[in-house]
Short mmCIF file of C-alpha atoms in Angstrom, two decimals:
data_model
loop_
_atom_site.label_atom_id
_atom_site.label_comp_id
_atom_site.label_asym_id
_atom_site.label_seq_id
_atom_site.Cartn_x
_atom_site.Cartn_y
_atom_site.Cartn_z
CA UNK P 1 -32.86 23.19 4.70
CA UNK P 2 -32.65 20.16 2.35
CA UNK P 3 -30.63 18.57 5.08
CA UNK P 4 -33.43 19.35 7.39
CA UNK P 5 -35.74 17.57 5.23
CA UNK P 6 -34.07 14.55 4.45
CA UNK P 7 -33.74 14.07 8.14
CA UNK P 8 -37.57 14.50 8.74
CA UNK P 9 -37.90 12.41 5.72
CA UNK P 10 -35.58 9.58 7.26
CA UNK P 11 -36.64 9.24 11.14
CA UNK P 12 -40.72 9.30 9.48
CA UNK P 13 -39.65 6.40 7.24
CA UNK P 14 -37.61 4.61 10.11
CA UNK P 15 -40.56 5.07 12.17
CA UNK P 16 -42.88 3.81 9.48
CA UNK P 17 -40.93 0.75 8.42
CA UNK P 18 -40.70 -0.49 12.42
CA UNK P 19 -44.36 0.22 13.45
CA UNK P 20 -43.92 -1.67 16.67
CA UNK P 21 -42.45 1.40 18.67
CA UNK P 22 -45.23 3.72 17.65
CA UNK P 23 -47.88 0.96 18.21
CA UNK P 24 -46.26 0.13 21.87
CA UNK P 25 -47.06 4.11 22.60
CA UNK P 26 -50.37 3.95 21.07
CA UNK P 27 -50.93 0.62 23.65
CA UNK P 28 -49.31 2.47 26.39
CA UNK P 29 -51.54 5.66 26.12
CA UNK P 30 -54.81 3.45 25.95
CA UNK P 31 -53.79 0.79 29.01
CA UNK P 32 -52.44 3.45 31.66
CA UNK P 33 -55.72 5.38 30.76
CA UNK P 34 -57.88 2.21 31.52
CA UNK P 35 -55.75 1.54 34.50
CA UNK P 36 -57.02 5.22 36.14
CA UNK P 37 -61.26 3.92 35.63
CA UNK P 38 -59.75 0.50 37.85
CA UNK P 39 -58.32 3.05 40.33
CA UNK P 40 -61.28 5.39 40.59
CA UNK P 41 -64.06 3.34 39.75
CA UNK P 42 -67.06 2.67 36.95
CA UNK P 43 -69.35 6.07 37.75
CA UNK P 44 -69.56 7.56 34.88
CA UNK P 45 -69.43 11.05 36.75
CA UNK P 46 -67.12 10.12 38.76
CA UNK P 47 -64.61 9.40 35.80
CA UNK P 48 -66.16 12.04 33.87
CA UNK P 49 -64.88 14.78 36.54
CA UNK P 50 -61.96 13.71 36.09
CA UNK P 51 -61.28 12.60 32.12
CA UNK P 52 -59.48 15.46 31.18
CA UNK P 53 -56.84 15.18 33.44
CA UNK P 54 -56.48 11.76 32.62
CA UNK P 55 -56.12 12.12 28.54
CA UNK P 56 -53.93 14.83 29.37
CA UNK P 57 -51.13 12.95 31.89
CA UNK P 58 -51.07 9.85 30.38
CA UNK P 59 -50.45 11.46 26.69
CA UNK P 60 -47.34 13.45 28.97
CA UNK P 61 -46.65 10.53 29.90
CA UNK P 62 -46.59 8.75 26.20
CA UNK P 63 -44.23 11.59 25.22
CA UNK P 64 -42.11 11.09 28.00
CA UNK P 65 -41.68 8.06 27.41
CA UNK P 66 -41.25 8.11 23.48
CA UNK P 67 -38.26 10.37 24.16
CA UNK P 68 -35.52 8.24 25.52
CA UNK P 69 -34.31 7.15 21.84
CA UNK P 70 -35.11 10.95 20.28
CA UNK P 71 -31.11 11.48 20.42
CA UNK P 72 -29.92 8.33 22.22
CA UNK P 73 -29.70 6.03 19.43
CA UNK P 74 -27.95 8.47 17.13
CA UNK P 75 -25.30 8.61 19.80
CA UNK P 76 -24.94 4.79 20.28
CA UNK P 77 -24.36 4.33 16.33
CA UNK P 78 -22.52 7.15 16.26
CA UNK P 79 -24.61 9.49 13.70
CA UNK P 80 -24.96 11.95 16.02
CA UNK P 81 -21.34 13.20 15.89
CA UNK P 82 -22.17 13.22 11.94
CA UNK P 83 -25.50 15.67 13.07
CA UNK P 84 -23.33 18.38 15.10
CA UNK P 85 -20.74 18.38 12.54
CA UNK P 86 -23.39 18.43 9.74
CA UNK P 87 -22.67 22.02 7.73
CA UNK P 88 -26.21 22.60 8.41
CA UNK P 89 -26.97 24.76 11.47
CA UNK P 90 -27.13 22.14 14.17
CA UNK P 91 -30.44 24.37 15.98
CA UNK P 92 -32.49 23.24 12.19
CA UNK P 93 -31.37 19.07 12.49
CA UNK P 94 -32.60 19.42 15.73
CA UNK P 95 -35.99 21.02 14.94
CA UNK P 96 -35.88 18.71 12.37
CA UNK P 97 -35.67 15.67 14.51
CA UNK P 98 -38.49 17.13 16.88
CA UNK P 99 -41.11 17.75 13.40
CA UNK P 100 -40.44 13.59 12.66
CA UNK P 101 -40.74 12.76 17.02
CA UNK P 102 -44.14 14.67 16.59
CA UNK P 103 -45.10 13.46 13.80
CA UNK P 104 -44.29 9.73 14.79
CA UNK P 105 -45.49 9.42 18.22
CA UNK P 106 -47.53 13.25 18.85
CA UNK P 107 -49.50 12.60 16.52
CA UNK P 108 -50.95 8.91 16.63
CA UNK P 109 -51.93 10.19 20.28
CA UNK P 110 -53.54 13.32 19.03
CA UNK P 111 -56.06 10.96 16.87
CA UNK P 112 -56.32 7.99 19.34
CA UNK P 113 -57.29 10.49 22.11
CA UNK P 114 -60.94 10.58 21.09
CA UNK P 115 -61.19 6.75 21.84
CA UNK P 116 -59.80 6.91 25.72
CA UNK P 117 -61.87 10.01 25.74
CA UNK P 118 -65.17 7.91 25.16
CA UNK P 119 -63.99 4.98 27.71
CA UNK P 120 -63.41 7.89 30.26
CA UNK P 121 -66.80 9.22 29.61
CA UNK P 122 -66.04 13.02 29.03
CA UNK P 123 -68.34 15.62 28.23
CA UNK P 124 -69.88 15.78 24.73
CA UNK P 125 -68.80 19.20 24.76
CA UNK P 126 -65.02 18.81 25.04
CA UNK P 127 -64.00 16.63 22.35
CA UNK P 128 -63.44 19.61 20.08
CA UNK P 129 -60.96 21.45 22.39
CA UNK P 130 -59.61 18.19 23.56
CA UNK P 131 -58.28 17.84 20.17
CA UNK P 132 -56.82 21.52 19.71
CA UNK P 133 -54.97 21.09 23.36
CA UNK P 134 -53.71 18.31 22.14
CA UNK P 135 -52.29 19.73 18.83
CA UNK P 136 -50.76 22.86 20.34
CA UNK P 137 -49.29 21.26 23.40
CA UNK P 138 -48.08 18.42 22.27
CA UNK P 139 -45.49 20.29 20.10
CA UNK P 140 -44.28 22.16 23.41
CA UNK P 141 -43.89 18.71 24.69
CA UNK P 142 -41.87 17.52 21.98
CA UNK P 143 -39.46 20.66 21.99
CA UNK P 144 -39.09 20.70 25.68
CA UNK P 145 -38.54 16.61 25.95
CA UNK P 146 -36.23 16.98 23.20
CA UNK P 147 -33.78 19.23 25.54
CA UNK P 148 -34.01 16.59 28.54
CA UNK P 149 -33.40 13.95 26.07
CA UNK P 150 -30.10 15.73 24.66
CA UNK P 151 -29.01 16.39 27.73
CA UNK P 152 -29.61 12.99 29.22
CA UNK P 153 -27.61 11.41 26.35
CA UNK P 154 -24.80 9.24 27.59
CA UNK P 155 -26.17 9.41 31.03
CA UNK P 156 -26.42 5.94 33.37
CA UNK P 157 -30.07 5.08 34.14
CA UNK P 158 -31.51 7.48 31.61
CA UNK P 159 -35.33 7.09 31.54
CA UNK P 160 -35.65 7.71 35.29
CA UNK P 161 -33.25 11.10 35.04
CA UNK P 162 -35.16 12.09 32.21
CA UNK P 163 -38.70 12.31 33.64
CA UNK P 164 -37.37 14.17 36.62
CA UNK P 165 -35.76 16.56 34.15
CA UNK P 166 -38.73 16.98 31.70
CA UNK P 167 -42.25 16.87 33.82
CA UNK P 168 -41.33 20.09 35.81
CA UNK P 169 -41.13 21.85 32.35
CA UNK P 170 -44.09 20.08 31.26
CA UNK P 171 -46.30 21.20 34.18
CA UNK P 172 -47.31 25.01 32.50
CA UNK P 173 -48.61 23.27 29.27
CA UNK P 174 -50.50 20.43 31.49
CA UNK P 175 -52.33 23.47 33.13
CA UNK P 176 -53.44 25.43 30.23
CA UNK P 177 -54.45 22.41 28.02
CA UNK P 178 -56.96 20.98 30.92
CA UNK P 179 -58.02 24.52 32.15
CA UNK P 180 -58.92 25.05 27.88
CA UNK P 181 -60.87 21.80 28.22
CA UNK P 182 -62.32 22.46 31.38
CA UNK P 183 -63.40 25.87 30.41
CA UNK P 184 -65.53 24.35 27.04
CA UNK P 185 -67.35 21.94 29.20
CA UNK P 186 -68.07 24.88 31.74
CA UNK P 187 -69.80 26.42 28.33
CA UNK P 188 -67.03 29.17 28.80
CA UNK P 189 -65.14 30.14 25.74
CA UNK P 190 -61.74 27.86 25.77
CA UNK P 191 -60.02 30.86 23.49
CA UNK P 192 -57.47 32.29 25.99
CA UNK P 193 -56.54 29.22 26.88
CA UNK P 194 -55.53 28.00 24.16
CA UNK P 195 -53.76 31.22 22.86
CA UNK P 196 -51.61 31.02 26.00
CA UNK P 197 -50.77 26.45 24.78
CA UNK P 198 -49.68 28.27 21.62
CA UNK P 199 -47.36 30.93 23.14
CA UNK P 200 -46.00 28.50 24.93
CA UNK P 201 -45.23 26.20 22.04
CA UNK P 202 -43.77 29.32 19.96
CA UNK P 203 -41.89 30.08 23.27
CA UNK P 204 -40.57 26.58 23.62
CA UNK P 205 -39.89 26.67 19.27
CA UNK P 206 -37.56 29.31 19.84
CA UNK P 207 -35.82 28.26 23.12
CA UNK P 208 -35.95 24.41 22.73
CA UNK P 209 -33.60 23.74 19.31
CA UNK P 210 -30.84 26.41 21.18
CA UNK P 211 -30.75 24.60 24.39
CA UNK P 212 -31.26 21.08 23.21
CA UNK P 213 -28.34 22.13 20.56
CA UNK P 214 -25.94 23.01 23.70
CA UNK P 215 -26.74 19.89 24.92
CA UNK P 216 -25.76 17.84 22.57
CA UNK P 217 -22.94 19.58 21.27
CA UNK P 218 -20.89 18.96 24.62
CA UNK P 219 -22.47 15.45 24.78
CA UNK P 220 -20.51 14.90 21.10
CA UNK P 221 -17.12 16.56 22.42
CA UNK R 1 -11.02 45.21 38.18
CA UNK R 2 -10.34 41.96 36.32
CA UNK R 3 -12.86 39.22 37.85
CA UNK R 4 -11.39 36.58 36.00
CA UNK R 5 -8.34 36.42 38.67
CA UNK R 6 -10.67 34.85 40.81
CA UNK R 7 -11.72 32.25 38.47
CA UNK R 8 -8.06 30.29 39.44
CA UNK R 9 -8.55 27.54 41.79
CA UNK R 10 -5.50 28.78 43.95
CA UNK R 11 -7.01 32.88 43.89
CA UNK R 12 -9.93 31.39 44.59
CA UNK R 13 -8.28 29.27 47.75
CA UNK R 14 -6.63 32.38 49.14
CA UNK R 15 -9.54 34.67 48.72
CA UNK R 16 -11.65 32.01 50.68
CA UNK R 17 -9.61 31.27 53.43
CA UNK R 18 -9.76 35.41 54.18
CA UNK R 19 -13.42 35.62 53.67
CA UNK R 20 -14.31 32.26 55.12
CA UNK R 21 -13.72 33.25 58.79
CA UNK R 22 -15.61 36.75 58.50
CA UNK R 23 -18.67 34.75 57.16
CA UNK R 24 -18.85 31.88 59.80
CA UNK R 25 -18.35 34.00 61.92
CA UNK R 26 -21.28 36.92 60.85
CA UNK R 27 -23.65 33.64 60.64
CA UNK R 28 -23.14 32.91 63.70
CA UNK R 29 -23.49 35.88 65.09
CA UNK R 30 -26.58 36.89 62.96
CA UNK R 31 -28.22 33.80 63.79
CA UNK R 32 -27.92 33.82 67.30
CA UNK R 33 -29.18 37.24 67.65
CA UNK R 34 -32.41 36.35 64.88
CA UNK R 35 -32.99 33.59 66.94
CA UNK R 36 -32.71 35.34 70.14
CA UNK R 37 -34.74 38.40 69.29
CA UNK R 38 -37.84 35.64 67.40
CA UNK R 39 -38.32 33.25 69.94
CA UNK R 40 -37.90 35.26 73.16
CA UNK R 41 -37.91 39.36 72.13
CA UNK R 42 -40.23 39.35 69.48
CA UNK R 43 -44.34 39.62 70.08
CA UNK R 44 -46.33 36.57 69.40
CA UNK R 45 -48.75 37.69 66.36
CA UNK R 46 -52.65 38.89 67.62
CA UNK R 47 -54.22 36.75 65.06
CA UNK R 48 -51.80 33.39 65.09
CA UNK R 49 -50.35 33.03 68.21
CA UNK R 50 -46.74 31.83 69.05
CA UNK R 51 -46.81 29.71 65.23
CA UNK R 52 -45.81 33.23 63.81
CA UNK R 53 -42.30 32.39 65.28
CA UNK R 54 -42.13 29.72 62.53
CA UNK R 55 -41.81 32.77 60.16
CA UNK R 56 -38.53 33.75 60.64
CA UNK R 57 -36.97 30.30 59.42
CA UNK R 58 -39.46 29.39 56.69
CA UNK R 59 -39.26 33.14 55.02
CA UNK R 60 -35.24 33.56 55.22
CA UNK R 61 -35.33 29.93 53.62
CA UNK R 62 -38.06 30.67 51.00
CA UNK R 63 -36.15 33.70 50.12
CA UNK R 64 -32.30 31.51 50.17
CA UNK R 65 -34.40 29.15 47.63
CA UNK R 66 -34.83 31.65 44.85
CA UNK R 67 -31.16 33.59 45.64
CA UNK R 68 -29.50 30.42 45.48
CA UNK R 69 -31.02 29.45 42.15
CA UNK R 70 -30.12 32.47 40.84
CA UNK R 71 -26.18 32.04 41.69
CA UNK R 72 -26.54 28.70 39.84
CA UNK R 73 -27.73 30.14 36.94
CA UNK R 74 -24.98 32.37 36.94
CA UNK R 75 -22.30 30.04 38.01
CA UNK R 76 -23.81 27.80 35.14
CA UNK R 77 -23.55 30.77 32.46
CA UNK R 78 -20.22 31.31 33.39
CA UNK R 79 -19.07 27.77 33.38
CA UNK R 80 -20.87 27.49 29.55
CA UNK R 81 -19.28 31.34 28.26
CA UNK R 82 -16.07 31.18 29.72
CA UNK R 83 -15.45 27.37 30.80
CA UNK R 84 -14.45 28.71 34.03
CA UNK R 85 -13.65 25.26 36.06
CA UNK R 86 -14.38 26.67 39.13
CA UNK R 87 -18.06 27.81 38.01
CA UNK R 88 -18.87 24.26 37.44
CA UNK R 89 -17.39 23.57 40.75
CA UNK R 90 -19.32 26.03 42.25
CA UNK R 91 -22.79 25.08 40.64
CA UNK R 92 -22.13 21.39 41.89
CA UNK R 93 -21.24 22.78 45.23
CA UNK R 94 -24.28 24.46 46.00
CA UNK R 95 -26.83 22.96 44.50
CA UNK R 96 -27.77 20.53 47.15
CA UNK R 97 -27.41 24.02 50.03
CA UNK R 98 -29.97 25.53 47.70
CA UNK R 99 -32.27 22.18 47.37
CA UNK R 100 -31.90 21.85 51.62
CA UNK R 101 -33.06 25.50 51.67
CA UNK R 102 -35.96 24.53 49.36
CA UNK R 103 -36.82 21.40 51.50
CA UNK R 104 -36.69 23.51 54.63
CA UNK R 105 -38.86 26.07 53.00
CA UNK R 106 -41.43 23.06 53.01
CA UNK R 107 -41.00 21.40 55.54
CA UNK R 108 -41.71 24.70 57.55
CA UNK R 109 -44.07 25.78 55.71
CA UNK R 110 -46.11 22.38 56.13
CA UNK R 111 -45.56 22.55 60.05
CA UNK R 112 -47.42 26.64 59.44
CA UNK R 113 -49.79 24.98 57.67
CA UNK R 114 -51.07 22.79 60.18
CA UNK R 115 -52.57 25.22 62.94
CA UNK R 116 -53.10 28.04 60.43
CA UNK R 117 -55.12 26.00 57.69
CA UNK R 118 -55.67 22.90 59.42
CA UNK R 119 -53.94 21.07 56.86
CA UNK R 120 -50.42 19.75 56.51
CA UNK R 121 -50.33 20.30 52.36
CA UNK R 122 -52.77 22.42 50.31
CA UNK R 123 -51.97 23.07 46.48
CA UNK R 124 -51.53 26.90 47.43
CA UNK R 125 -49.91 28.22 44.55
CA UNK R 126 -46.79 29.74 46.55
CA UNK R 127 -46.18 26.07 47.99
CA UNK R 128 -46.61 24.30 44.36
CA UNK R 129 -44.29 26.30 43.01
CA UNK R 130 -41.78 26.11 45.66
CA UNK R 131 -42.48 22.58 45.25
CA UNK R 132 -41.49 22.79 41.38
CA UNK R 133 -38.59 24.32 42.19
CA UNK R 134 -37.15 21.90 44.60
CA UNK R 135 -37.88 19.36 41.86
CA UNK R 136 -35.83 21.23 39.30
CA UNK R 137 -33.11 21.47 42.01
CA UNK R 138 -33.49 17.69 42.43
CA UNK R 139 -32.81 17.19 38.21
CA UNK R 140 -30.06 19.39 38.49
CA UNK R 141 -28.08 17.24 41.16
CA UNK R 142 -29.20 13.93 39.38
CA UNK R 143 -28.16 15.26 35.72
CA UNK R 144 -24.83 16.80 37.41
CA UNK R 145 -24.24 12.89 38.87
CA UNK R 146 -24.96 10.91 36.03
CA UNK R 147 -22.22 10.80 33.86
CA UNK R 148 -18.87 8.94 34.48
CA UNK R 149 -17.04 12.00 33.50
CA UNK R 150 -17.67 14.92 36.21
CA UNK R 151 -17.29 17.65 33.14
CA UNK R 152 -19.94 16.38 30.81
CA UNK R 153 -22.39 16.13 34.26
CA UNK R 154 -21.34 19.77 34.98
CA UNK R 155 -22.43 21.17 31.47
CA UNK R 156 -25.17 19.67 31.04
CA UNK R 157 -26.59 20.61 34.49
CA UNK R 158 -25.47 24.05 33.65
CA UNK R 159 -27.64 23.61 30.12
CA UNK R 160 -30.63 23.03 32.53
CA UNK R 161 -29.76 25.43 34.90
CA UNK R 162 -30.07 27.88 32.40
CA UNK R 163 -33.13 26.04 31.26
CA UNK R 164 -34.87 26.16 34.46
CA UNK R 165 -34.16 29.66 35.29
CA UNK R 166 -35.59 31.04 31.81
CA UNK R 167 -38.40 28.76 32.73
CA UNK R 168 -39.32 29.11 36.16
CA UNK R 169 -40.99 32.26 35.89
CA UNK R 170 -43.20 30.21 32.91
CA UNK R 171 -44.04 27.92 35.47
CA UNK R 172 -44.73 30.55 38.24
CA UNK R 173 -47.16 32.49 36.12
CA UNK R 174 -48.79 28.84 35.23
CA UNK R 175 -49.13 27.64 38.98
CA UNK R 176 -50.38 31.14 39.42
CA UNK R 177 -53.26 30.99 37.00
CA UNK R 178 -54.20 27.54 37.78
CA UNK R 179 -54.58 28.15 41.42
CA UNK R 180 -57.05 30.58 40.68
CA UNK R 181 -59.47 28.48 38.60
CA UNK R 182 -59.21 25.60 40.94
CA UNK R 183 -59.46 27.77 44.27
CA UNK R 184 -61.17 30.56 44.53
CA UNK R 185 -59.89 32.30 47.27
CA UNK R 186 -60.82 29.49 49.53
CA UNK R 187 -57.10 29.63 51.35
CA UNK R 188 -56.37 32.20 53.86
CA UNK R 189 -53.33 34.06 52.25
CA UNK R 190 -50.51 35.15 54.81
CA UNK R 191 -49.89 37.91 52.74
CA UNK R 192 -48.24 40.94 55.50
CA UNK R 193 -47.75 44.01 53.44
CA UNK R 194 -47.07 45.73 56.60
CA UNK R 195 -45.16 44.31 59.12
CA UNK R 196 -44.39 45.26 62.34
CA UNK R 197 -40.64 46.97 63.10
CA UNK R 198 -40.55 43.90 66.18
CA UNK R 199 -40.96 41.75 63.95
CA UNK R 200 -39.19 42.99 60.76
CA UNK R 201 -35.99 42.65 62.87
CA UNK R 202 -35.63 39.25 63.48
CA UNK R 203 -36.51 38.19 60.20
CA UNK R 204 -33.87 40.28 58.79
CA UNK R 205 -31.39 39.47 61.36
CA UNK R 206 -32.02 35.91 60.02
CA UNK R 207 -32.09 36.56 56.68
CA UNK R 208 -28.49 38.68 56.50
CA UNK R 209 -27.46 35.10 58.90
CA UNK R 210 -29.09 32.70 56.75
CA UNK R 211 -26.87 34.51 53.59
CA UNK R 212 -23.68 34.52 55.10
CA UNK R 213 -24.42 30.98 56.49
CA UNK R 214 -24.87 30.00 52.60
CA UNK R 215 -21.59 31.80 51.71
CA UNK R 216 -19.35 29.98 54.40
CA UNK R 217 -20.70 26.71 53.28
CA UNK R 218 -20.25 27.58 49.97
CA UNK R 219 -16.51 28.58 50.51
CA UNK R 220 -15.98 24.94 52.33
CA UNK R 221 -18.05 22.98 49.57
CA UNK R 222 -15.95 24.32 46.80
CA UNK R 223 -13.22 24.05 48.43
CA UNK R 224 -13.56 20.54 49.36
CA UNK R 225 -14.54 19.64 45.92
CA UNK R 226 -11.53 21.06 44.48
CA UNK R 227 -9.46 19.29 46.74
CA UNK R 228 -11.14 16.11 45.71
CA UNK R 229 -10.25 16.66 41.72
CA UNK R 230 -6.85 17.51 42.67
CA UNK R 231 -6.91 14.01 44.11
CA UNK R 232 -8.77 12.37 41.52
CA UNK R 233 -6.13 13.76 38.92
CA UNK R 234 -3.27 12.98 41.21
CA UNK R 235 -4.77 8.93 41.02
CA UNK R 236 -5.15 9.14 37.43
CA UNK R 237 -1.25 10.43 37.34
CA UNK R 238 -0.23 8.07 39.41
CA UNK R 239 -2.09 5.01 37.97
CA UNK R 240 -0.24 6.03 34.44
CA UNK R 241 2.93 6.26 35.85
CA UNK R 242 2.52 2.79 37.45
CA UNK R 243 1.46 1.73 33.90
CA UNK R 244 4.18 3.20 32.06
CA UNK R 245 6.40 1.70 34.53
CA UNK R 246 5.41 -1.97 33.99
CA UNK R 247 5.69 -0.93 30.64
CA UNK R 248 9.39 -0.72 30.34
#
């Protein structure tokens, strides 16, 4: 457990000491988001039909995209054979690892969302559910992006590989965080919506460590 | 019985070159009779014409989509339990049958689409997640290739086998739900709980053909890939003897 810890502990400190790569994310999220109003045009409605999808693909997207150095860099310096060998259980470094990506790059979205939100003109009403989408799916995104990211450690052209691995899996949380949105603007009640992003994010909290474990173990052998 | 016999390369070879003949052969014969009995015997349908005919491909492949998954994921548990070599051979082998199954699947099901809903692509929730699926088959061939060593591509594209077939159904249910907040029952299902006997056997007769068409390319895929890392370990001997030989 103390293991655990020290290895959230590390990776938040890493991350805070070189603010760039967080920052770059941030900058990503907000540009890609600006680049949709370009491709669809000024209307406020028309944008407004369609800002939820938006804040929700292009924070996928951010994840995605944060993931390519979640394991990769531990294997380059060589830390990672340190992590499977570790006498802690290998499943808790990698949960571990996942808390500090989430809390690093999940995160900073989670609280910058509001802003593209505004410039993307959604409905007053959504903001609140926006937010708790956000902060149970993201975590499913994490876990699940942290097995293509083991399992893409080592490979040639990595970032490519890894979307194609990872956006399949990330397709069930995409639906039920915009159809929880959706649902609050409609003046429905978002509710079972958003009890079915958190059963999917205890779902992937038990499957996610295992598998992205196997991964890496046979990526260390 | 002790399965595990059949987990050598050279059991494996003799077993094959028994079955292989039996299998070509029942494909053949299977599909020559399904195609027969749909395009000439069979009754064109009273509400869609002669494009019912397109049934009997895009429902055997549909249905090879899913069964071929399935043998992944259990070629992949094998190869991660027991390390069998030949499970990872036979994962790698059939992937991209099971991926051309999936694309065929689509592809026929676009060409249905066409006169029946007077579009090529609608985000039906059968087609999006036949869709998904050929996209996980897609990451599972790209992961298996993407590693100089074969071994490490093989386990970890049995790791997301696994993956994907735990998570499939997830995404199923998902598609599912979605479908029916964004679409209120605005496509025209296909759904035939009863089906007529005339047409029930041809489809069948090209489903049991479309199986044993996947097992005798199976057979010759594994095969040939075994063939090809006896070769690729016969280079590397060969290349060490040369070096050991320059040596002295």
């Amino acid at each position: 457990m103390s293991a655990a810890l020290a290895l959230v502990a590390r990776d938040v400190r890493l991350a805070l000491r070189t603010p760039a790569e967080t920052l770059t994310i941030l900058a990503f999220f907000v540009i890609a988001a600006t680049l949709f109003a370009f491709g669809i045009g000024p209307e406020p409605q028309a944008l407004a039909r369609v800002a939820t999808g938006i804040v929700w693909v292009v924070a996928l997207l951010a994840c995605l995209i944060s993931l390519d150095r979640l394991f990769q860099a531990e294997a380059d310096d060589g830390s990672l054979d340190q992590l499977v060998l570790a006498p802690a259980p290998l499943e808790l470094l990698v949960l571990a690892k996942c808390l500090a990506q989430w809390l690093t790059t999940a995160l900073p979205l989670v609280v910058v969302s509001p802003l593209v939100a505004t410039m993307l003109q959604l409905s007053p009403h959504g903001y609140a559910t926006l937010l708790a989408s956000l902060l149970l799916g993201t975590p499913s995104l994490t876990l699940f992006g942290a097995v293509g990211a083991a399992l893409a450690v080592g490979a040639r052209k990595g970032g490519a590989l890894l979307a194609l691995i990872v956006l399949p899996l990330y397709v069930p949380v995409l639906i039920f965080a915009v159809a929880a949105v959706e649902a609050s603007i409609a003046g429905l009640s978002p509710r079972p919506h958003l009890f079915l992003l958190a059963g999917l994010a205890v779902f992937a909290l038990t499957l996610a460590p295992f598998a992205a474990s196997a991964a890496l173990r046979q990526a260390s052998e | 019985m002790n399965w595990h016999r059949y987990a050598s390369p050279a059991n494996f070879k003799r077993l094959s070159d028994r079955l292989l003949p039996w299998a070509a052969g029942g494909a053949a014969l299977f599909l020559a009779a399904g195609v027969w009995s749909g395009l000439v015997v069979s009754p064109a349908d009273y509400q869609q014409g002669e494009t019912v005919r397109i049934m009997y491909v895009h429902v055997p492949a549909a249905w090879m989509s899913m069964f071929v998954y399935a043998n992944m994921a259990v070629a992949a548990a094998a190869a991660l339990v027991w390390r069998h070599p030949l499970a990872e051979v036979a994962g790698r082998a059939i992937a991209p049958v099971g991926a051309a199954f999936t694309f065929l699947c689509l592809v026929t099901g676009s060409l249905w689409g066409k006169p029946m809903w007077g579009t090529w692509w609608v985000w039906d929730a059968r087609l999006t997640s036949v869709l998904i699926l050929f996209f996980v088959y897609l990451a599972y061939m790209a992961l298996n290739a993407a590693f100089d060593e074969p071994e490490r591509g093989a386990r970890a594209s049995a790791v997301l086998a696994l993956v994907g077939a735990i998570n499939l159904p997830v995404i199923k249910f998902s598609v599912d739900w979605w479908n029916t907040l964004h679409q209120p029952a605005s496509v025209t299902r296909l759904d035939a709980p009863a089906i007529d006997p005339s047409m029930l056997a041809p489809l069948l007769a090209m489903a049991i053909g479309f199986t044993l068409f996947f097992v005798a390319v199976a057979f010759v895929r594994i095969r040939a890939e075994l063939v090809e890392r006896r070769l690729e370990a016969l280079r590397h001997a060969r290349v060490a003897g040369e070096a050991a030989a320059e040596r002295t």
